[in-house]
Coordinates of N, CA and C in Angstrom, one line a residue:
X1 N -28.3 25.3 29.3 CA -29.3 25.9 30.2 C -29.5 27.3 29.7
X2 N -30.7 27.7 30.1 CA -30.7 29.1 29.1 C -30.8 30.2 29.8
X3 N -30.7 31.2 29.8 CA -30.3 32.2 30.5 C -31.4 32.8 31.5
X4 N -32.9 32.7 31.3 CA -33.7 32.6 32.1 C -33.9 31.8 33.1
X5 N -33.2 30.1 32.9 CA -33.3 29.5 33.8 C -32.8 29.2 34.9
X6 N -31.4 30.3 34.7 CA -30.6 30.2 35.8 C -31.0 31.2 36.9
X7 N -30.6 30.6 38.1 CA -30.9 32.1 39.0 C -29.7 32.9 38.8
X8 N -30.3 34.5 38.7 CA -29.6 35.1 39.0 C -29.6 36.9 39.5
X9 N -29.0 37.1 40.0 CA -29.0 38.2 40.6 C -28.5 39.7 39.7
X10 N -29.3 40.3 39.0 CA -28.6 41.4 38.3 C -28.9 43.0 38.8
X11 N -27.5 43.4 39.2 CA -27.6 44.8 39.6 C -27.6 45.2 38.4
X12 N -28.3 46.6 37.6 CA -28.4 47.2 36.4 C -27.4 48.6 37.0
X13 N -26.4 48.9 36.4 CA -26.2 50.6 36.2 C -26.9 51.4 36.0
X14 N -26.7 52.5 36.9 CA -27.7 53.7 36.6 C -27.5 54.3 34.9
X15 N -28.5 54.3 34.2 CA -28.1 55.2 33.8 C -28.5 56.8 33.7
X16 N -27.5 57.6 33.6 CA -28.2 59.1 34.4 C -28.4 59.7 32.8
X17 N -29.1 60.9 33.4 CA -29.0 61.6 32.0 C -28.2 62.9 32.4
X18 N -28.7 63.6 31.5 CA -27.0 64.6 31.4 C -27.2 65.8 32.8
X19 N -27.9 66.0 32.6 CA -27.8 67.2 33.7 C -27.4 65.8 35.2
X20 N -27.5 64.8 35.4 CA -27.1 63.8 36.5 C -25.7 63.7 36.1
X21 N -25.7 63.5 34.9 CA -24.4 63.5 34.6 C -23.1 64.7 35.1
X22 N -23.9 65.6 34.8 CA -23.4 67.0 34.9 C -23.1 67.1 36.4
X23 N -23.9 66.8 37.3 CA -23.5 66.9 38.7 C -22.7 65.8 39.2
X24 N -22.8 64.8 38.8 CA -21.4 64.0 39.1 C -20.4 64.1 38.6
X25 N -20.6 65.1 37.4 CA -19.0 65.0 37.1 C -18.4 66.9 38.2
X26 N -19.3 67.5 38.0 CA -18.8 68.5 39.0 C -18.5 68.1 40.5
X27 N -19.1 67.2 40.9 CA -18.8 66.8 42.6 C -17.5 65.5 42.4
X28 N -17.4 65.1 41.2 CA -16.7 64.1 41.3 C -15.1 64.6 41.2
X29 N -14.9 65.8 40.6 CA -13.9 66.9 40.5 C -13.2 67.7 41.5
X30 N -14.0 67.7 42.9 CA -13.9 68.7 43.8 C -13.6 67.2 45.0
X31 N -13.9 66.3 44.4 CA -14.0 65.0 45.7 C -11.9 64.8 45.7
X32 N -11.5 64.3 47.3 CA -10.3 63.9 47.6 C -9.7 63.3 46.4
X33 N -8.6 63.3 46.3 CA -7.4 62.5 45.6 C -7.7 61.5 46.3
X34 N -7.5 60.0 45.5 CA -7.1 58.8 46.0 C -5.6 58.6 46.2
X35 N -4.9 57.4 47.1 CA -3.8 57.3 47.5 C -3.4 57.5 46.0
X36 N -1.5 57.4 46.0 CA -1.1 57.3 44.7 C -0.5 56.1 44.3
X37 N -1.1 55.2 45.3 CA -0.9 53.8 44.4 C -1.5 53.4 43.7
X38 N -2.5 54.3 42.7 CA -3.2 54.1 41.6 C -2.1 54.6 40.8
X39 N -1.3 54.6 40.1 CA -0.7 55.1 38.9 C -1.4 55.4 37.7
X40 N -1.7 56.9 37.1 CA -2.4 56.9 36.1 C -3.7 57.4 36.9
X41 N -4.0 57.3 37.4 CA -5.6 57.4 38.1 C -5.5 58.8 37.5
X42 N -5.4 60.0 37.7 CA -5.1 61.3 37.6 C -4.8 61.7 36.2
X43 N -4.3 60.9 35.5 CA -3.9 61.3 34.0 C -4.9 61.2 33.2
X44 N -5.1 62.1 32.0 CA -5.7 62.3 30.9 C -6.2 60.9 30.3
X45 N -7.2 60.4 30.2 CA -7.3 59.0 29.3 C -6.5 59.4 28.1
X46 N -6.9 60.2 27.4 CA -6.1 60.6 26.1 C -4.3 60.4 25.8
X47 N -3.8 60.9 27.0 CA -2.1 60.5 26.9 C -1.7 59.0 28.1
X48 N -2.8 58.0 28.4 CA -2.4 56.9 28.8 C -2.6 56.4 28.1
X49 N -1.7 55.2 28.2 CA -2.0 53.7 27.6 C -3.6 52.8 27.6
X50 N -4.0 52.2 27.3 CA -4.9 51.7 27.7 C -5.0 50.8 28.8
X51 N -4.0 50.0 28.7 CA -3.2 48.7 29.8 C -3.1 49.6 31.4
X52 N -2.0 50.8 31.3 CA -2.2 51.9 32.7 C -3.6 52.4 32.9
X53 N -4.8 53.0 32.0 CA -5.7 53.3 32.4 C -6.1 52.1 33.1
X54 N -7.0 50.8 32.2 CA -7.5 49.7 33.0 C -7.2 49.8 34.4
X55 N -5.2 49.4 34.6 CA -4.7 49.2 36.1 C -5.3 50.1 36.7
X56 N -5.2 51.5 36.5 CA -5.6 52.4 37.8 C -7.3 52.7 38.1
X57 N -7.9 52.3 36.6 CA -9.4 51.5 37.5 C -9.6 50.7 37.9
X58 N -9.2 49.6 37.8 CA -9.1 48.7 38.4 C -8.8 48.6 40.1
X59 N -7.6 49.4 40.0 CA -6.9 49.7 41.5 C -7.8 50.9 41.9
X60 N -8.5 51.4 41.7 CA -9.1 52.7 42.4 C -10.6 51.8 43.2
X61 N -11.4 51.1 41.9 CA -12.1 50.1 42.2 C -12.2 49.2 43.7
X62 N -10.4 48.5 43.2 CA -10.2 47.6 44.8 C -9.9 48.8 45.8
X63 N -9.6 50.2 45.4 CA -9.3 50.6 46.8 C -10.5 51.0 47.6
X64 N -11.4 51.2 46.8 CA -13.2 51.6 47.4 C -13.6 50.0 48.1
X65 N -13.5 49.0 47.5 CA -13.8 47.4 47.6 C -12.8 47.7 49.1
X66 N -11.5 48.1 49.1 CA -11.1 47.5 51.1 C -11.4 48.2 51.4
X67 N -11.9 49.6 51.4 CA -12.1 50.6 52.4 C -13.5 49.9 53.2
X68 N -14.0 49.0 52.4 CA -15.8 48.6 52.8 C -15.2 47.6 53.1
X69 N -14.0 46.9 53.1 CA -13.8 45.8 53.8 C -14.0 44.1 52.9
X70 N -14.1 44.5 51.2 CA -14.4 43.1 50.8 C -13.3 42.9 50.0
X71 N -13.5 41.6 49.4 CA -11.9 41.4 48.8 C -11.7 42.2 47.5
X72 N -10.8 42.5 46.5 CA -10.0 42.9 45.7 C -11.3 42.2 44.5
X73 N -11.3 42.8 43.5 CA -11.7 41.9 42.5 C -10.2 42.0 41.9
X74 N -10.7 40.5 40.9 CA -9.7 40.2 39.9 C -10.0 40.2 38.4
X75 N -9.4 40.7 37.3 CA -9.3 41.5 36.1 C -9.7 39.8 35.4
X76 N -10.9 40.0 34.6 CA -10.9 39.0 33.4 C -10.6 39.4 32.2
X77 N -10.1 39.1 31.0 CA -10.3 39.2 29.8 C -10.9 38.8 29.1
X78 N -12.0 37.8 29.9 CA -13.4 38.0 29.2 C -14.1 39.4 29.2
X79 N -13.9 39.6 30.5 CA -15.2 41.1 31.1 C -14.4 42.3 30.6
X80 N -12.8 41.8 30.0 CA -12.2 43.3 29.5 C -12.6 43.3 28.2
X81 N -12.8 42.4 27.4 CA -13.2 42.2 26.0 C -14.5 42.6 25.8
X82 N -15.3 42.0 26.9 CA -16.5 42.3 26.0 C -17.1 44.4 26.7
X83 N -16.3 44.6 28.0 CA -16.6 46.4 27.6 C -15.7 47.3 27.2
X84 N -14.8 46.5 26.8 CA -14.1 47.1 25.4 C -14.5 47.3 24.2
X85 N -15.2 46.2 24.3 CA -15.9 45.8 22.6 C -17.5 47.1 22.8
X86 N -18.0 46.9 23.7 CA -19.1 47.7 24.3 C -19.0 50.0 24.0
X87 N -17.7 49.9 25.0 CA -17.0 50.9 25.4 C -16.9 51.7 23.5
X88 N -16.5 50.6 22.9 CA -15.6 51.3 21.5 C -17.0 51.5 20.1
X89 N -18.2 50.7 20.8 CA -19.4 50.6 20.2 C -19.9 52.2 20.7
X90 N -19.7 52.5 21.9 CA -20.3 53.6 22.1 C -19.7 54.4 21.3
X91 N -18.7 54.8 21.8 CA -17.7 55.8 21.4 C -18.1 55.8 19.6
X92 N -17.9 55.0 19.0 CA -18.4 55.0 17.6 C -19.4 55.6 17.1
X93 N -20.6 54.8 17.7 CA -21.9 55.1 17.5 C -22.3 56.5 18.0
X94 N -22.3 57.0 19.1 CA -22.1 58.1 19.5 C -23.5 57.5 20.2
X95 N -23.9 56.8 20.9 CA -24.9 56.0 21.6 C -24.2 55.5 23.1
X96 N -24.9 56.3 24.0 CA -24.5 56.6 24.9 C -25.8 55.3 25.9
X97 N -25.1 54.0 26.3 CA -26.7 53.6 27.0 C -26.1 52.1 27.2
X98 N -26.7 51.2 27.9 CA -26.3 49.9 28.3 C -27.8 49.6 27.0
X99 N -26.7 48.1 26.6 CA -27.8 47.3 25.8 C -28.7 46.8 26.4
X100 N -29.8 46.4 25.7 CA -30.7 45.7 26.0 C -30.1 44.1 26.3
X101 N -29.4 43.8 26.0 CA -28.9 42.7 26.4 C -27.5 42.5 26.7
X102 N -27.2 43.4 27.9 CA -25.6 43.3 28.1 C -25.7 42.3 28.8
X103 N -26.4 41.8 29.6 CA -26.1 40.6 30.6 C -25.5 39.2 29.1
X104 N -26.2 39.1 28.8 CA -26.2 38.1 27.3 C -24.7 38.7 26.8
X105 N -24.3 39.5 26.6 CA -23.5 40.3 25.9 C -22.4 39.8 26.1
X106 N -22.2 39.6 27.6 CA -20.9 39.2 29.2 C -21.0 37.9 28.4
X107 N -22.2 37.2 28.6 CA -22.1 35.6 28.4 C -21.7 35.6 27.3
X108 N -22.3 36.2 25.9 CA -21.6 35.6 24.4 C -20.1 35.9 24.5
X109 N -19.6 36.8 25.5 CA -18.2 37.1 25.1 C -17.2 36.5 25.9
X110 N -18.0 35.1 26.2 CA -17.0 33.7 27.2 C -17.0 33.6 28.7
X111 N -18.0 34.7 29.3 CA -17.7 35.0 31.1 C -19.0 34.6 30.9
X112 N -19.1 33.1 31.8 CA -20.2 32.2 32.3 C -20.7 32.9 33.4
X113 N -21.4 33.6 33.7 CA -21.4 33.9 34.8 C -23.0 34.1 35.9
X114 N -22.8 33.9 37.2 CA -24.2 33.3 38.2 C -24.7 34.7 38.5
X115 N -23.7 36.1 38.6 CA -24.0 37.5 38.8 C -22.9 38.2 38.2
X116 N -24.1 38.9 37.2 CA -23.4 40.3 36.6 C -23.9 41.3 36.7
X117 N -23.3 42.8 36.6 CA -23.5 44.0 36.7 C -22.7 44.8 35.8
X118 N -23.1 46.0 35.2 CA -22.6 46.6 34.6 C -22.3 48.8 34.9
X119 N -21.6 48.8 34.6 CA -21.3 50.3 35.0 C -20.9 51.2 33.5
X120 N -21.3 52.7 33.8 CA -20.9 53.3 32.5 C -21.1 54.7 32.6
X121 N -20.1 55.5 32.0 CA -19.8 56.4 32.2 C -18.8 57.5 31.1
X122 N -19.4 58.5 30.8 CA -18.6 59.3 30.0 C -18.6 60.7 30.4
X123 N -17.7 61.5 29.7 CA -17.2 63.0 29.9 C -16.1 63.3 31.2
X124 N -15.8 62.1 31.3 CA -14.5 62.1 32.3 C -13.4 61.7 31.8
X125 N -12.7 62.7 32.3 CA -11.3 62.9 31.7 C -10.0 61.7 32.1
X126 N -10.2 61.0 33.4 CA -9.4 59.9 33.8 C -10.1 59.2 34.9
X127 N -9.5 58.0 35.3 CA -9.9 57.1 35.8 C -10.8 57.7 37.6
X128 N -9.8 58.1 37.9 CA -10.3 59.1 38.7 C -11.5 59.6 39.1
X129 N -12.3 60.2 37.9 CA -13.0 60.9 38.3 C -14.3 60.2 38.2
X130 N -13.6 59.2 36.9 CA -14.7 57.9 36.6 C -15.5 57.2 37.9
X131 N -14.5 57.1 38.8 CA -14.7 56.2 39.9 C -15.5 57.2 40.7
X132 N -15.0 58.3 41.1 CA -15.5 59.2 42.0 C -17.0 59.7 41.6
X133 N -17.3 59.8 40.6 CA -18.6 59.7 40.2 C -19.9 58.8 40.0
X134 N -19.5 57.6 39.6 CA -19.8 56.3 40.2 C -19.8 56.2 41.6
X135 N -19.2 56.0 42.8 CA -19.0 56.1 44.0 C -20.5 56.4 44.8
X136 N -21.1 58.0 44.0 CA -21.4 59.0 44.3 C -23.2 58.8 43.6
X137 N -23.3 57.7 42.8 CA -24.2 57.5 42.1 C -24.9 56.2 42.7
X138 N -26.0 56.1 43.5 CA -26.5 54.9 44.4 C -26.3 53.7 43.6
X139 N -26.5 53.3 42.6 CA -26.6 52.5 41.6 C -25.1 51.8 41.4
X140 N -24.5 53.0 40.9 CA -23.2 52.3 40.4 C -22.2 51.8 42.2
X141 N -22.2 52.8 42.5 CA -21.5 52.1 43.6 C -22.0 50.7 44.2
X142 N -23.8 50.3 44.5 CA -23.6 48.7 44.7 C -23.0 48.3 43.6
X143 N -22.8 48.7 42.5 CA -22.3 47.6 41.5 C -21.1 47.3 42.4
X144 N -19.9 48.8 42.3 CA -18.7 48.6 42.7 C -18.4 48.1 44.3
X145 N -19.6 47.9 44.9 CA -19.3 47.0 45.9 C -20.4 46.1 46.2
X146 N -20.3 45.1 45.1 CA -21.4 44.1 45.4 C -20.6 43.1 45.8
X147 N -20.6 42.3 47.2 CA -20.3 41.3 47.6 C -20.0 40.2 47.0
X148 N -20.8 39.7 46.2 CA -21.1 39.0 45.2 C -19.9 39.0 44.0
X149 N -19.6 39.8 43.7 CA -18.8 39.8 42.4 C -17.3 39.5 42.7
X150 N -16.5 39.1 42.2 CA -15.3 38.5 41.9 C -14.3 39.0 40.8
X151 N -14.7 39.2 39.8 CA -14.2 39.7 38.5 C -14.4 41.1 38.3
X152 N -13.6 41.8 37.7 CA -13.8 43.2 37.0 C -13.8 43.0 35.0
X153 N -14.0 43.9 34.8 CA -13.4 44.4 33.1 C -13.9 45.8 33.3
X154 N -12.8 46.0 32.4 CA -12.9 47.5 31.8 C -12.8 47.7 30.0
X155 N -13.1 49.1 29.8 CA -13.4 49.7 28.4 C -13.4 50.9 28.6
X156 N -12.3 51.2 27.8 CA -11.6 52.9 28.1 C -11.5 53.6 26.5
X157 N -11.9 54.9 26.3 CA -12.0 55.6 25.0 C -11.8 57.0 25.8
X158 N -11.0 57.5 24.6 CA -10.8 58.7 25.0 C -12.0 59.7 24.3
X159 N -13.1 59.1 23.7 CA -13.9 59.7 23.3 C -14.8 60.3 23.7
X160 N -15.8 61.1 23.5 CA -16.5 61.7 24.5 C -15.7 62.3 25.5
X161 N -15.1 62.7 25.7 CA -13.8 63.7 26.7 C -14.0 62.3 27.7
X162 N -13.8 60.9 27.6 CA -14.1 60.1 28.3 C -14.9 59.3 28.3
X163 N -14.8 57.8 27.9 CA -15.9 57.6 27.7 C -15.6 55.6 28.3
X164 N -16.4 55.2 29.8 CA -16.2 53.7 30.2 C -17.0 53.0 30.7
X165 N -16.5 51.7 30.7 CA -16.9 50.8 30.4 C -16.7 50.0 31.8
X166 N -17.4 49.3 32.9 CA -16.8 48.5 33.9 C -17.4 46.7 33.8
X167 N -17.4 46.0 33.3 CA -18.0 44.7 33.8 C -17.8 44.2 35.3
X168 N -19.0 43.5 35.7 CA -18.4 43.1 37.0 C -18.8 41.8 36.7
X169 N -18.3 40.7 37.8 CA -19.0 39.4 37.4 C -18.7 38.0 38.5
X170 N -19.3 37.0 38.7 CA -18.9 36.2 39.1 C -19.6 35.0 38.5
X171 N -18.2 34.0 38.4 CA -18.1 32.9 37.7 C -19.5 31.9 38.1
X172 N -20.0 31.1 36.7 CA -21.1 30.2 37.0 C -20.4 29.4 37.7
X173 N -20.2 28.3 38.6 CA -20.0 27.4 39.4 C -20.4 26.3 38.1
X174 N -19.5 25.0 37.8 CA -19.7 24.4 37.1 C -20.2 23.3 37.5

C-alpha cells in the first residue's frame, strides 16, 4: 500500500527560526527543574552517554505525557535509528531542518506506522532544556502530547552546543 493511500494523521514540528529559537532557549533556561527522576536531564549532552541522554528524554517526555494524564510512550529502535541517523545528518551537514520526507524516512527505517510526528531542536545544552523549549513551542508540544502516539525515538549530538532529534509514532495495525 503506498504511503498516500493510507490514512493518516501528521503533526509536522515547528520549525522556528533563530531569533524563535533564541527565545525558547532563553525562557526554556529560566523555566522549573523537572523532578530528579530524570537522571541526566540537567547534564551537559557533551559529558553524557548517549544511552543516559535518550533515558532522560525520554523520561522528561513521559513526565509532561502524565502530568496531561496520557500514558508513558515507549522507546523504539526503529524511531531511535532513524533520528539518530537524522540527528547525525544534521549535525554533519550543518543543515538544520526536517526532511522533505521524514514521514517516509520513519517508514524506510522499519517503523510502519498509521501516525507520525517529528520534533527538532538545537543549541541546547541537555535534555532538559530540550524539552522545556519544545513544551513552550505550540507545535512541538502537540507532538509531545499527541494522544495518538505510542512510541518515542530520539537523536542526540553534542553538536551545535546541542543538537535533537525526537520521533513519535504509532504502529500500523496489521
Amino acid at each position: 500500500m503506498t504511503l498516500a493511500a493510507r490514512p493518516i494523521s501528521i503533526i509536522l514540528g515547528v520549525v522556528a527560526c533563530c531569533s524563535v529559537v533564541a527565545a525558547l532557549a532563553t525562557a526554556a533556561t529560566t523555566a522549573t527543574k523537572p523532578a530528579p527522576r530524570c537522571a541526566s536531564a540537567h547534564q551537559n549532552v557533551a559529558a553524557v552517554s548517549l544511552s543516559r541522554t535518550r533515558r532522560a528524554l525520554v523520561c522528561l517526555v513521559n513526565l509532561q505525557r502524565a502530568a496531561n494524564h496520557l500514558p508513558p510512550l515507549i522507546e523504539s529502535r526503529q524511531l531511535d535509528w532513524a533520528a539518530q541517523q537524522w540527528t547525525t545528518y544534521m549535525a554533519v551537514h550543518h543543515d538544520f531542518g526536517h526532511s522533505a520526507d521524514w514521514s517516509q524516512r520513519i517508514w524506510n527505517d522499519g517503523y510502519h506506522w498509521s501516525f507520525a510526528g517529528e520534533n527538532i531542536a538545537s543549541g541546547f545544552h541537555n535534555a532538559a532544556a530540550a524539552v522545556n523549549a519544545w513544551m513552550q513551542s505550540p507545535g512541538h508540544r502537540a507532538n509531545i502530547l499527541d494522544p495518538n502516539y505510542r512510541n518515542i525515538g530520539s537523536g542526540v549530538s553534542a553538536a551545535a552546543g546541542g543538537t535533537w532529534t525526537q520521533d513519535f509514532g504509532a504502529r500500523l495495525s496489521p
